[in-house]
Coordinates of C-alpha atoms in Angstrom, one line a residue:
X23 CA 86.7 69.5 143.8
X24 CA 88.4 69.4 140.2
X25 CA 86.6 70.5 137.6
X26 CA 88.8 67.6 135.4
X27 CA 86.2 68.0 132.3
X28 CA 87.1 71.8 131.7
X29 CA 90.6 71.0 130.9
X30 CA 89.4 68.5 127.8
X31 CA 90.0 69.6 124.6
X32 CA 87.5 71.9 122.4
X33 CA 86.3 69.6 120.1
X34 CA 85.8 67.0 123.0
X35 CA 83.8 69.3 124.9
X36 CA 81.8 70.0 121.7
X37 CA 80.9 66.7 121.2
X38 CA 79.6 66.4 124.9
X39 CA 77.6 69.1 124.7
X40 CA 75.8 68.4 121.0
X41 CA 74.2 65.2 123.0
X42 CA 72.8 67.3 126.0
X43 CA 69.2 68.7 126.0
X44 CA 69.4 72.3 125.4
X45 CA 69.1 73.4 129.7
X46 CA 71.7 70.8 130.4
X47 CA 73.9 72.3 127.8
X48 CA 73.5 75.9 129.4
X49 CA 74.0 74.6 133.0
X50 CA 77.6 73.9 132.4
X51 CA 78.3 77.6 132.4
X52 CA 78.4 77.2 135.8
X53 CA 81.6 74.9 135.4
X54 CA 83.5 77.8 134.3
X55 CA 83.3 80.6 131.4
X56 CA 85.2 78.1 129.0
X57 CA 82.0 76.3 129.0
X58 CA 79.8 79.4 127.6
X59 CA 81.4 79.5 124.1
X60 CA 81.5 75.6 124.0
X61 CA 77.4 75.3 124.8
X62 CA 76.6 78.0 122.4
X63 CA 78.5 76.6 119.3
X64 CA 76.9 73.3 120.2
X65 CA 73.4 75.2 120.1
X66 CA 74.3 76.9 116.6
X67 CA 75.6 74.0 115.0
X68 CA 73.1 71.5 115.7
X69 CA 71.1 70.7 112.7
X70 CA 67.9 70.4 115.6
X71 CA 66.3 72.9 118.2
X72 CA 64.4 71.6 120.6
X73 CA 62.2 73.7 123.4
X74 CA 59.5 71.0 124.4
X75 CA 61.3 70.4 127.6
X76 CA 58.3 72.0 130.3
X77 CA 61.4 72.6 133.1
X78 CA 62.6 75.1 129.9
X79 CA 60.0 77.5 130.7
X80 CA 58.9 76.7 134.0
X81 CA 58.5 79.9 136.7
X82 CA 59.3 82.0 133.9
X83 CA 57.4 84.9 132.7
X84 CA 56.1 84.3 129.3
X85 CA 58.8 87.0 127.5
X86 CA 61.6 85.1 129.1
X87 CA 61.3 81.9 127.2
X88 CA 60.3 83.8 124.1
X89 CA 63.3 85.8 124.0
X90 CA 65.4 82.7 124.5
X91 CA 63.5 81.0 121.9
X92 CA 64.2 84.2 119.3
X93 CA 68.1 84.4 120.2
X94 CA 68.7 80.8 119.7
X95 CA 67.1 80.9 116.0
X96 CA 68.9 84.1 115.4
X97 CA 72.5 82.7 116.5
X98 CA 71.5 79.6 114.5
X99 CA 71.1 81.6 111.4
X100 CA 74.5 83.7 112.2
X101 CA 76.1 80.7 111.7
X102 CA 74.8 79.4 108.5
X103 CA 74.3 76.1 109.4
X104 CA 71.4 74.2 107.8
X105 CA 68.3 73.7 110.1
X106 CA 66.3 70.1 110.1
X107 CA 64.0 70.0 113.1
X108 CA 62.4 73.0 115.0
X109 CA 60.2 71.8 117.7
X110 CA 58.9 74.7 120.3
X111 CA 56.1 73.9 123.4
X112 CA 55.0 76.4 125.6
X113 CA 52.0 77.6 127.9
X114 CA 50.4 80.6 127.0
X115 CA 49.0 82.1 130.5
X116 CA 46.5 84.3 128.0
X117 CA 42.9 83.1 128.4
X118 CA 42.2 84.7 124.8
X119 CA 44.8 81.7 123.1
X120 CA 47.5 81.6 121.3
X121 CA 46.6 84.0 118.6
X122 CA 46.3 86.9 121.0
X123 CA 48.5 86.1 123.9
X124 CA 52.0 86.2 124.8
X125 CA 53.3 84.5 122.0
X126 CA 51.5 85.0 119.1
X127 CA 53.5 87.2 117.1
X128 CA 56.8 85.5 118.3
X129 CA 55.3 82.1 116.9
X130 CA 55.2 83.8 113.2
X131 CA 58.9 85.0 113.2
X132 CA 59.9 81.4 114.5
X133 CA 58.0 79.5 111.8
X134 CA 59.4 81.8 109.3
X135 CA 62.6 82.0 110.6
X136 CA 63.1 77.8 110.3
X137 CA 61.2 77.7 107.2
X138 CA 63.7 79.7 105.8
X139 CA 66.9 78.6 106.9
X140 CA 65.9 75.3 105.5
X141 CA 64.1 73.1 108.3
X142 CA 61.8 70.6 107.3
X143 CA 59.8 69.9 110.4
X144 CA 58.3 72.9 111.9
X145 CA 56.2 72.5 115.1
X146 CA 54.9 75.1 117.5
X147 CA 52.5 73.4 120.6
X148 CA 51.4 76.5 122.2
X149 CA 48.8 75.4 124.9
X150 CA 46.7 78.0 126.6
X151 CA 45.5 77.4 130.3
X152 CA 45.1 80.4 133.2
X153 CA 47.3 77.8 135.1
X154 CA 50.7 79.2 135.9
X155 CA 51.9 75.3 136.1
X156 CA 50.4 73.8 133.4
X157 CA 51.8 71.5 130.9
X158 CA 52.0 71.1 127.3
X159 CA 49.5 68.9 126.1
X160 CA 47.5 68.7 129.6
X161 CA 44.1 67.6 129.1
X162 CA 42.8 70.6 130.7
X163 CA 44.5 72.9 128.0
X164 CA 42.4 74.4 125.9
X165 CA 44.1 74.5 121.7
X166 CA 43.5 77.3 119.3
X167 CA 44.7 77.8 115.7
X168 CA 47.0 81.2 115.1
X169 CA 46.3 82.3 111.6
X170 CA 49.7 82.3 109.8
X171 CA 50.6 85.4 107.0
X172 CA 50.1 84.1 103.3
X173 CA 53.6 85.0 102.3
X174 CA 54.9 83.1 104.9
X175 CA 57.0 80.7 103.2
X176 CA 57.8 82.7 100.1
X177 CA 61.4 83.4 102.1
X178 CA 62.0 79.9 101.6
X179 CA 60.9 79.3 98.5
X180 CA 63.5 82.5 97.1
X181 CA 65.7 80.9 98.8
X182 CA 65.4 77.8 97.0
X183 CA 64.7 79.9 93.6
X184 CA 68.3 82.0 94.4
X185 CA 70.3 78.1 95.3
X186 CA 68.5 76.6 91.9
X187 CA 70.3 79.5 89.9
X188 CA 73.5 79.5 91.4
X189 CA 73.9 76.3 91.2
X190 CA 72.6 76.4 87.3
X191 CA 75.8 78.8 87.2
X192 CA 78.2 76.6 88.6
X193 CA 77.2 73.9 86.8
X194 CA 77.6 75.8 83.6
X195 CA 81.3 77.2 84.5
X196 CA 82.3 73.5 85.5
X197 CA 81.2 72.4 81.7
X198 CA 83.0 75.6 80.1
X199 CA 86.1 74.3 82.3
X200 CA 85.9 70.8 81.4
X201 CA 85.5 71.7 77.8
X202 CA 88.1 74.3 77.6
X203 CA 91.1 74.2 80.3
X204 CA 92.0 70.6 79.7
X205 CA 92.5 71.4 76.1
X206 CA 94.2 74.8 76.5
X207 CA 96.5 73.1 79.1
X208 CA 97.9 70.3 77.1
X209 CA 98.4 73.3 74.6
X210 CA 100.3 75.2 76.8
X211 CA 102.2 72.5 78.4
X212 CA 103.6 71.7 74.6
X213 CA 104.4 75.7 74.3
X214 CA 106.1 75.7 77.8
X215 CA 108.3 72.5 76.5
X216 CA 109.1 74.0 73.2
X217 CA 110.3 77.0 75.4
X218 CA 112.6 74.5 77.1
X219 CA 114.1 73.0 74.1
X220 CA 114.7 76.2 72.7
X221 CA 116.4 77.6 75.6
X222 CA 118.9 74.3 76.1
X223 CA 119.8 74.9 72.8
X224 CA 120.7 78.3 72.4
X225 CA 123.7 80.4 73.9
X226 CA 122.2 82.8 75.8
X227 CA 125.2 85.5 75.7
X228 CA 125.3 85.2 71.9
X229 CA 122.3 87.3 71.7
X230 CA 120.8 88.8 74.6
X231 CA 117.5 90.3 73.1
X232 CA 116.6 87.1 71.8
X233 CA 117.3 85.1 74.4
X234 CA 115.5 87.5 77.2
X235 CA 112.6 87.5 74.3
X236 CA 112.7 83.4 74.7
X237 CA 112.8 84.1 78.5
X238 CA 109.8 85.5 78.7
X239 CA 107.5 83.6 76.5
X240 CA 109.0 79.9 78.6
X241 CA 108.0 82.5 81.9
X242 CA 104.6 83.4 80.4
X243 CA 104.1 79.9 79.5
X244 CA 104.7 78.5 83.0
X245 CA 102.1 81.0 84.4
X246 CA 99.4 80.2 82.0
X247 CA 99.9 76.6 82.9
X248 CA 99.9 77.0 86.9
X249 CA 96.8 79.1 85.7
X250 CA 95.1 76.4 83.9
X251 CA 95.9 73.8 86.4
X252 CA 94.8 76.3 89.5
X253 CA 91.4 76.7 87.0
X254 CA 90.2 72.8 87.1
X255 CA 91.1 72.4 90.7
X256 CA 88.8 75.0 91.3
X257 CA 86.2 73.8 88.5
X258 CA 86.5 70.2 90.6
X259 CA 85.9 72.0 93.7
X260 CA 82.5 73.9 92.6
X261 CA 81.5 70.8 91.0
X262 CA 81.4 68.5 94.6
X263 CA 80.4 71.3 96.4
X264 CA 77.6 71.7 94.3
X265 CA 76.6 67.9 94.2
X266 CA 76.8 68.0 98.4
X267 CA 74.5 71.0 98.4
X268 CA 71.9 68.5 97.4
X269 CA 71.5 66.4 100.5
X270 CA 72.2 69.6 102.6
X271 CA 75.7 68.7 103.4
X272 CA 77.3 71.9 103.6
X273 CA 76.1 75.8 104.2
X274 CA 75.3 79.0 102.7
X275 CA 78.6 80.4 102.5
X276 CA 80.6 77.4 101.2
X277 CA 78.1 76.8 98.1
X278 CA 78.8 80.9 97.9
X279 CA 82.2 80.1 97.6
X280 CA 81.3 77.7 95.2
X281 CA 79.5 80.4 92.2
X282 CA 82.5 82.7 93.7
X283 CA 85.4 80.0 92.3
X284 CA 83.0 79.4 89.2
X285 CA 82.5 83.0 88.1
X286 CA 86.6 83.4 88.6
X287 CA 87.2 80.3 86.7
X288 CA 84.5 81.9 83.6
X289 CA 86.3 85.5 83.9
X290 CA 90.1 83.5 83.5
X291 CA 88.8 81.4 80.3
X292 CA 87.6 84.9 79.0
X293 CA 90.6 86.8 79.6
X294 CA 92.7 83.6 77.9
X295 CA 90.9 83.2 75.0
X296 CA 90.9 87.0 73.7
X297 CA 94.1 87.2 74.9
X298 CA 95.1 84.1 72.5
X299 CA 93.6 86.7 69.8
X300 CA 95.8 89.3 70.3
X301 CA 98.8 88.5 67.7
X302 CA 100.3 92.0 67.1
X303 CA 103.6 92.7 67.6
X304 CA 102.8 95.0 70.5
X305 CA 99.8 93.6 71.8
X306 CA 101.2 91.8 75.1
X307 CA 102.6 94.9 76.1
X308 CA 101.1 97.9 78.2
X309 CA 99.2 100.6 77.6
X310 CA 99.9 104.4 77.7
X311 CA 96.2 106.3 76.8
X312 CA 96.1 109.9 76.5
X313 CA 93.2 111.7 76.2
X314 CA 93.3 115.5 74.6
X315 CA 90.3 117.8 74.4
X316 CA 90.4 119.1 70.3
X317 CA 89.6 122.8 71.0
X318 CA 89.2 125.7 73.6
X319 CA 86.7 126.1 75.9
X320 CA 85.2 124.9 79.8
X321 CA 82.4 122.8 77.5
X322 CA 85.4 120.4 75.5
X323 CA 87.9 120.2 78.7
X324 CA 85.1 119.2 80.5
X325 CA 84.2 116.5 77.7
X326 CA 87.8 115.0 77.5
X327 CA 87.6 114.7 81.3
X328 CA 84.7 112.7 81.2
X329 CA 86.0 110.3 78.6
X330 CA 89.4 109.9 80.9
X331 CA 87.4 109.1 84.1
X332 CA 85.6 106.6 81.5
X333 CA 88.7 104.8 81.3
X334 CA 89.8 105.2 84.7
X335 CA 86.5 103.5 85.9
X336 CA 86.9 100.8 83.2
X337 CA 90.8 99.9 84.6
X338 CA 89.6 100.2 88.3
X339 CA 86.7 97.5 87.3
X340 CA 89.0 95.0 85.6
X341 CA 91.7 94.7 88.3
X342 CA 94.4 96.4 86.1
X343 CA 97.7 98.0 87.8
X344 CA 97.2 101.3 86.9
X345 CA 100.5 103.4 87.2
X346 CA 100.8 106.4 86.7
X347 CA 98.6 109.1 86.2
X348 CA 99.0 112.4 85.0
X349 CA 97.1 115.5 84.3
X350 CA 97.6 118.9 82.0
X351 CA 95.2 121.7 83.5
X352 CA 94.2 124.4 80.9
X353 CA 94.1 128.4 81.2
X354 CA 90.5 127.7 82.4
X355 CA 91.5 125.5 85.3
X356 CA 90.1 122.5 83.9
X357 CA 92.0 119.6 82.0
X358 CA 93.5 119.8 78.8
X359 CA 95.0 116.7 77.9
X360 CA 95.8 113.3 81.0
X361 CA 97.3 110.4 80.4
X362 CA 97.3 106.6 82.1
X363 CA 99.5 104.3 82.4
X364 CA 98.5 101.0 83.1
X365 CA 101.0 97.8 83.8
X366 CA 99.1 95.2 83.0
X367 CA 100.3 92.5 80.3
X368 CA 97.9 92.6 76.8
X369 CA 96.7 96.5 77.5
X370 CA 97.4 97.7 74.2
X371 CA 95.8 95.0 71.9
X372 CA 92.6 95.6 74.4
X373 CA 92.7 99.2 73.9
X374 CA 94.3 99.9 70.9
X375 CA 91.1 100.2 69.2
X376 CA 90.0 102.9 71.4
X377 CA 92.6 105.2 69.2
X378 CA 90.9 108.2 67.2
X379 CA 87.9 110.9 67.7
X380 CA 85.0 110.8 70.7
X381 CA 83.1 113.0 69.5
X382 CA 79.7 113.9 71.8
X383 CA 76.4 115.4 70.3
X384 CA 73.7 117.2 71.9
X385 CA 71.0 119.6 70.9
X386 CA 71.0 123.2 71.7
X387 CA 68.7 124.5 74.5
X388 CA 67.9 127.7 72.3
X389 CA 66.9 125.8 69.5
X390 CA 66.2 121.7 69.8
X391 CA 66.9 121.3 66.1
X392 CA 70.2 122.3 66.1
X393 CA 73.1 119.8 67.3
X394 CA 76.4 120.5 68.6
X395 CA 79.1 119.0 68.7
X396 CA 82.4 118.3 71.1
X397 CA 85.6 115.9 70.4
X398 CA 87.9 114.7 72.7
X399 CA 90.9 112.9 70.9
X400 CA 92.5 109.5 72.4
X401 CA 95.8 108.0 71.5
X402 CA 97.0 104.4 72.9
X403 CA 100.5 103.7 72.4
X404 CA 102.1 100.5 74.1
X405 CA 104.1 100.9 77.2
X406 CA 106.7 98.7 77.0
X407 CA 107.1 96.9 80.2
X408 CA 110.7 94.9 80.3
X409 CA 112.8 96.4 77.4
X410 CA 113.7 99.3 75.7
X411 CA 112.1 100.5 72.9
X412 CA 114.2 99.9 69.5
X413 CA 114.3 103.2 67.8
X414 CA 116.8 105.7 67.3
X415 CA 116.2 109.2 66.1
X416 CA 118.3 112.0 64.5
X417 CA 118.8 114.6 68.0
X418 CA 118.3 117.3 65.1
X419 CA 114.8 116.0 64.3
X420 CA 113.8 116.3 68.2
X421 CA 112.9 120.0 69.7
X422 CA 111.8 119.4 73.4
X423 CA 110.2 122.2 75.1
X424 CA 110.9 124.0 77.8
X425 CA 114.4 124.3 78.2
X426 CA 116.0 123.5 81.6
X427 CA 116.7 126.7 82.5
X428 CA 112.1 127.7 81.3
X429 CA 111.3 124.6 83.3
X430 CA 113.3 125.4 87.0
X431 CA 111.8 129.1 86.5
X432 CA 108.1 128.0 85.9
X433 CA 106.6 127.6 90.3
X434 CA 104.5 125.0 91.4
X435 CA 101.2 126.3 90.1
X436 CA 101.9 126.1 86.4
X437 CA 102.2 123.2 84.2
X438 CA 105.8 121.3 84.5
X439 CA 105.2 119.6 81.8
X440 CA 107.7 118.7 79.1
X441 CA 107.1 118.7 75.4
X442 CA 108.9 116.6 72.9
X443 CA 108.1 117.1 69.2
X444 CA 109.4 115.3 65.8
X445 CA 109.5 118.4 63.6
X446 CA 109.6 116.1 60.3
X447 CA 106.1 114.7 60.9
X448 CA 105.0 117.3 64.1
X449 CA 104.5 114.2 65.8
X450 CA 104.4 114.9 69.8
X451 CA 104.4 113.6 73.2
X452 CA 104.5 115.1 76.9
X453 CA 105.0 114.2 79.9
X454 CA 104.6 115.8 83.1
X455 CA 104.1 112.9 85.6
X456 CA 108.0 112.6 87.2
X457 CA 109.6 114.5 89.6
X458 CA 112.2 116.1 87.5
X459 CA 113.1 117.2 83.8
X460 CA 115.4 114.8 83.0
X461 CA 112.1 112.4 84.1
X462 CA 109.9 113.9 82.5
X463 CA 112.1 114.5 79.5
X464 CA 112.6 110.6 79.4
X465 CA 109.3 109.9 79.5
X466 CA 108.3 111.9 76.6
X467 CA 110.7 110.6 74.4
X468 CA 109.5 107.1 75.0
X469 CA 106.2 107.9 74.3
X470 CA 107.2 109.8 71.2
X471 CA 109.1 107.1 69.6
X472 CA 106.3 104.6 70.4
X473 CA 104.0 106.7 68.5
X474 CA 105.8 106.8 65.9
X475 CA 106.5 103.0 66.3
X476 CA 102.9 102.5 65.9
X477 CA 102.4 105.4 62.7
X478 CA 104.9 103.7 60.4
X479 CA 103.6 100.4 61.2
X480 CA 100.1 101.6 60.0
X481 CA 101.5 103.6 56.8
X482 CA 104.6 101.0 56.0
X483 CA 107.5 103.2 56.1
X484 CA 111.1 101.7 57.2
X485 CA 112.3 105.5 57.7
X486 CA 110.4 108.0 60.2
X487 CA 111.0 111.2 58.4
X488 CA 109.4 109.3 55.7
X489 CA 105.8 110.3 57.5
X490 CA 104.4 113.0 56.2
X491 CA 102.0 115.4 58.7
X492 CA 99.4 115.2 56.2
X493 CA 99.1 111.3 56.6
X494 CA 98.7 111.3 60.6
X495 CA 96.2 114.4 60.5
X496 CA 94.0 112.3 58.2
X497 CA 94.6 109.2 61.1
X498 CA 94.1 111.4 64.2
X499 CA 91.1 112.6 63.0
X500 CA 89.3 109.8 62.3
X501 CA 86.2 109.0 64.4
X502 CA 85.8 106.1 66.6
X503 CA 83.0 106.3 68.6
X504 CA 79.8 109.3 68.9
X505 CA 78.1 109.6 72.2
X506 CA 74.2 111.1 71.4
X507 CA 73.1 113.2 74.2
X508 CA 69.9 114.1 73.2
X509 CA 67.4 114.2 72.3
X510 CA 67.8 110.5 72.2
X511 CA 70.6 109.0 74.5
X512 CA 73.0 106.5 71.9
X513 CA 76.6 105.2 71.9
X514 CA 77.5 104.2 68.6
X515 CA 80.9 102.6 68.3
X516 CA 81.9 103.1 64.4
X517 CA 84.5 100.4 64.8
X518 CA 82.4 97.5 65.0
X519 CA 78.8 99.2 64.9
X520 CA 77.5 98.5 68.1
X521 CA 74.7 100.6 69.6
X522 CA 74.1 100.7 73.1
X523 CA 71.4 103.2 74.6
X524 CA 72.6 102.8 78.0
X525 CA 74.8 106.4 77.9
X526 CA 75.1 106.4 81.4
X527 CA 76.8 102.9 81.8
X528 CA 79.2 103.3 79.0
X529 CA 80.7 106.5 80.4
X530 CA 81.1 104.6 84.0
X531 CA 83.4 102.7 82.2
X532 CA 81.3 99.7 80.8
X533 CA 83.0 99.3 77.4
X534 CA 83.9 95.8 77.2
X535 CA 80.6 94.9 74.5
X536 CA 83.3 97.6 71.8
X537 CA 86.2 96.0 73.1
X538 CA 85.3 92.4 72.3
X539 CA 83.7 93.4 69.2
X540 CA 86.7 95.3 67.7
X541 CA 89.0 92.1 68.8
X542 CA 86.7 89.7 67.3
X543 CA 86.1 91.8 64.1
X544 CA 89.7 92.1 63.8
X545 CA 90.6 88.7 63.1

């Protein structure tokens, strides 16, 4: 005969299958395999599990049951779908009851297991007889209590305790949205059509830096707004799925979803609104940091490494695109001087206030009163992502280092890097990152001349040879930040006078407490 049912659609058979008692259910595996997926998703889906049927354990020994009883709560809980109802009936054939016998320290893993995926009826009818065919509830059956753990339902109750607070979370993110986004979107819709305006009316061939520099601010105004209007969708989102998690309506791992879409949507607003700080006239760009150790010696290479991988961890945490990365070893095999590049827009107003002296103290092990000390100099300059940089310089002011004909002789194991100096104000830059020396050579010289972008910015000269080497030694050596090693641990940013005594953290790159501060108190 036919089996005509088998060829029915999934969801059909599903539906079949939720109204069968549970041995029914698994009978129709003998219909064909399609039907074994089909009665186990019915089984992990449905909000009740039911095992008073006596023909569920009948002729079985007492593990058999059990162990169906244990993998049906464990595939219910796989699936993350909430649990109402858990009803379980069995004979025990121990004469010593339930609290001894086959089942009694199964009965404490199913209680707690359905406490804690969220039933709300719990029963377990264990009834003891030395009958091999007796029945649940029989007169004859002889009832004893099994003396449950204390603890038992403290899984349940963290659960509800870790639910309240993400949902406290959510709730808080979907105000911050409401609150903010709607605002900052009709703000940026008005930039994006001022954009417009401007660009109908302008000839764009008539000046082509101004009109790619209108270009991009109408492009960066259409992404803030898809932004903003991606950010309430998801704000709406969190905000029904968290009002359904009240009358059980959905599981675990949507309402996880949920805090997931509301910490994003928190994370965007703070990356919008410091970015909305950031006015400078390089601030949107990229960022180039360098670090350099100050001096000779294993103990400050070693130093200037450690603040490097600082920022390295600190770009790796925040998602940046991190380019390219380049390293200067020293005549002790260690690093003197690496450099990052990293893509991402707004880099340099973040960082530029990382700029000067880190300077590490610790005491001496010979003698605990005396403190030394170790510097490692950093230098952000903005890495200007999608047009040249505007500068010309006198080829007479420039000496680049090594010569074409030093650089091919030099082998693999030495430094390739190339050197690029301004002799009036012994500015200099390097690079040694590319494949090539006209790469490299490139590379330097853009560095260079946004360093010296930046320097007569900060002294207010029109004319570079104007800056004097006595001005940028008092700049480079100011001091930023000291990291206390001992003999009690401190980070004390000098910028904006934050203290943190977790040393640890703030060289694994948790530095955004300075970073904010520094923005903030530059306004």
């Amino acid at each position: 005969m036919e089996d005509r049912l088998s060829s029915l659609p999934d969801d059909l058979l599903h539906s079949i299958l939720c109204g069968l008692p549970l041995k029914h259910a698994a009978r129709t595996s003998a219909l064909s395999r399609r039907w074994v997926p089909q009665w186990i998703r019915a089984l992990a889906t449905s909000p009740v599990l039911d095992f008073t049927d006596w023909d569920f354990a009948r002729g079985q020994p007492p593990a058999r049951p059990a162990a169906t009883v244990d993998r049906c709560l464990r595939l219910h809980a796989e699936h993350g779908t909430p649990l109402h109802v858990s009803h379980v009936a069995l004979v025990s054939v121990s004469p010593s009851g339930p609290g001894d016998g086959a089942f009694g320290r199964d009965v404490v893993w199913w209680i707690a297991a359905a406490v804690a995926w969220g039933a709300r009826e719990v029963e377990v009818d264990l009834t003891t007889s030395q009958e091999e065919d007796a029945v649940p509830h029989a007169d004859h059956g002889s009832a004893a209590f099994l003396e449950l753990p204390a603890d038992l339902f403290r899984a349940r109750n963290y659960q509800m305790q870790g639910l309240y607070s993400l949902k406290k979370r959510i709730e808080d993110a979907v105000v911050r949205v409401e609150m903010t986004a709607s605002s900052a979107l009709e703000l940026e819709e008005a930039r994006r059509i001022k954009q417009e305006e401007v660009l109908r009316k302008r000839n764009l061939w008539d000046n082509p830096a101004k009109s790619h520099e209108t270009l991009s601010a109408l492009a960066d105004a259409i992404r803030v707004v898809d932004h903003l209007k991606d950010l309430c969708f998801k704000a709406e989102e969190a905000k029904l799925i968290s009002q359904l998690s009240e009358m059980d309506a959905i599981n675990g791992e949507l309402f996880k979803q949920a805090y997931k879409s509301s910490v994003d949507a928190s994370e965007y607003l703070d990356r919008y609104q410091m970015h909305k700080l950031l006015k400078g006239p390089y601030d949107k760009e990229g960022a180039c940091i360098m670090v350099t150790a100050v001096s000779d010696g294993v103990a400050s290479e070693l130093w200037a490494a450690k603040v490097f991988c600082m920022y390295t961890s600190w770009a790796r945490k925040q998602g940046c695109k991190v380019g390219l990365i380049e390293k200067v070893p020293s005549k002790n095999g260690h690093v003197r001087s690496a450099a990052m590049e990293i893509e991402s827009e707004y880099m340099f107003g973040i960082l530029s206030g990382e700029k000067g002296m880190h300077r590490m103290t610790y005491s001496s092990l010979e003698n605990s009163d005396t403190c030394q000390a170790l510097s490692a100099r950093v230098d952000v300059i903005p890495l200007f992502l999608d047009r040249p940089i505007n500068l010309h310089l006198d080829d007479n002011d420039i000496e680049i280092a090594p010569t074409p004909c030093e650089y091919k002789k030099r082998d693999s194991r030495n430094c390739a890097a190339v050197r690029v100096v301004h002799k009036p104000s012994g500015v200099t830059a390097e690079s040694s990152g590319e494949r090539s020396y006209f790469a490299n050579k490139l590379k330097a010289t853009s560095r260079l001349k946004a360093k010296l972008l930046l320097i007569a910015r900060e002294l207010g000269v029109l004319d570079m040879k104007m800056i004097t080497k006595q001005a940028i030694e008092d700049k480079c050596k100011r001091e930023t930040r000291r990291y206390t090693f001992g003999p009690q641990k401190l980070v004390h940013d000098l910028n904006t006078g934050i203290q943190l005594s977790d040393l640890n953290l703030v060289l694994e790159g948790d530095i955004e407490q300075f970073i904010r501060g520094r923005i903030i108190a530059r306004q």
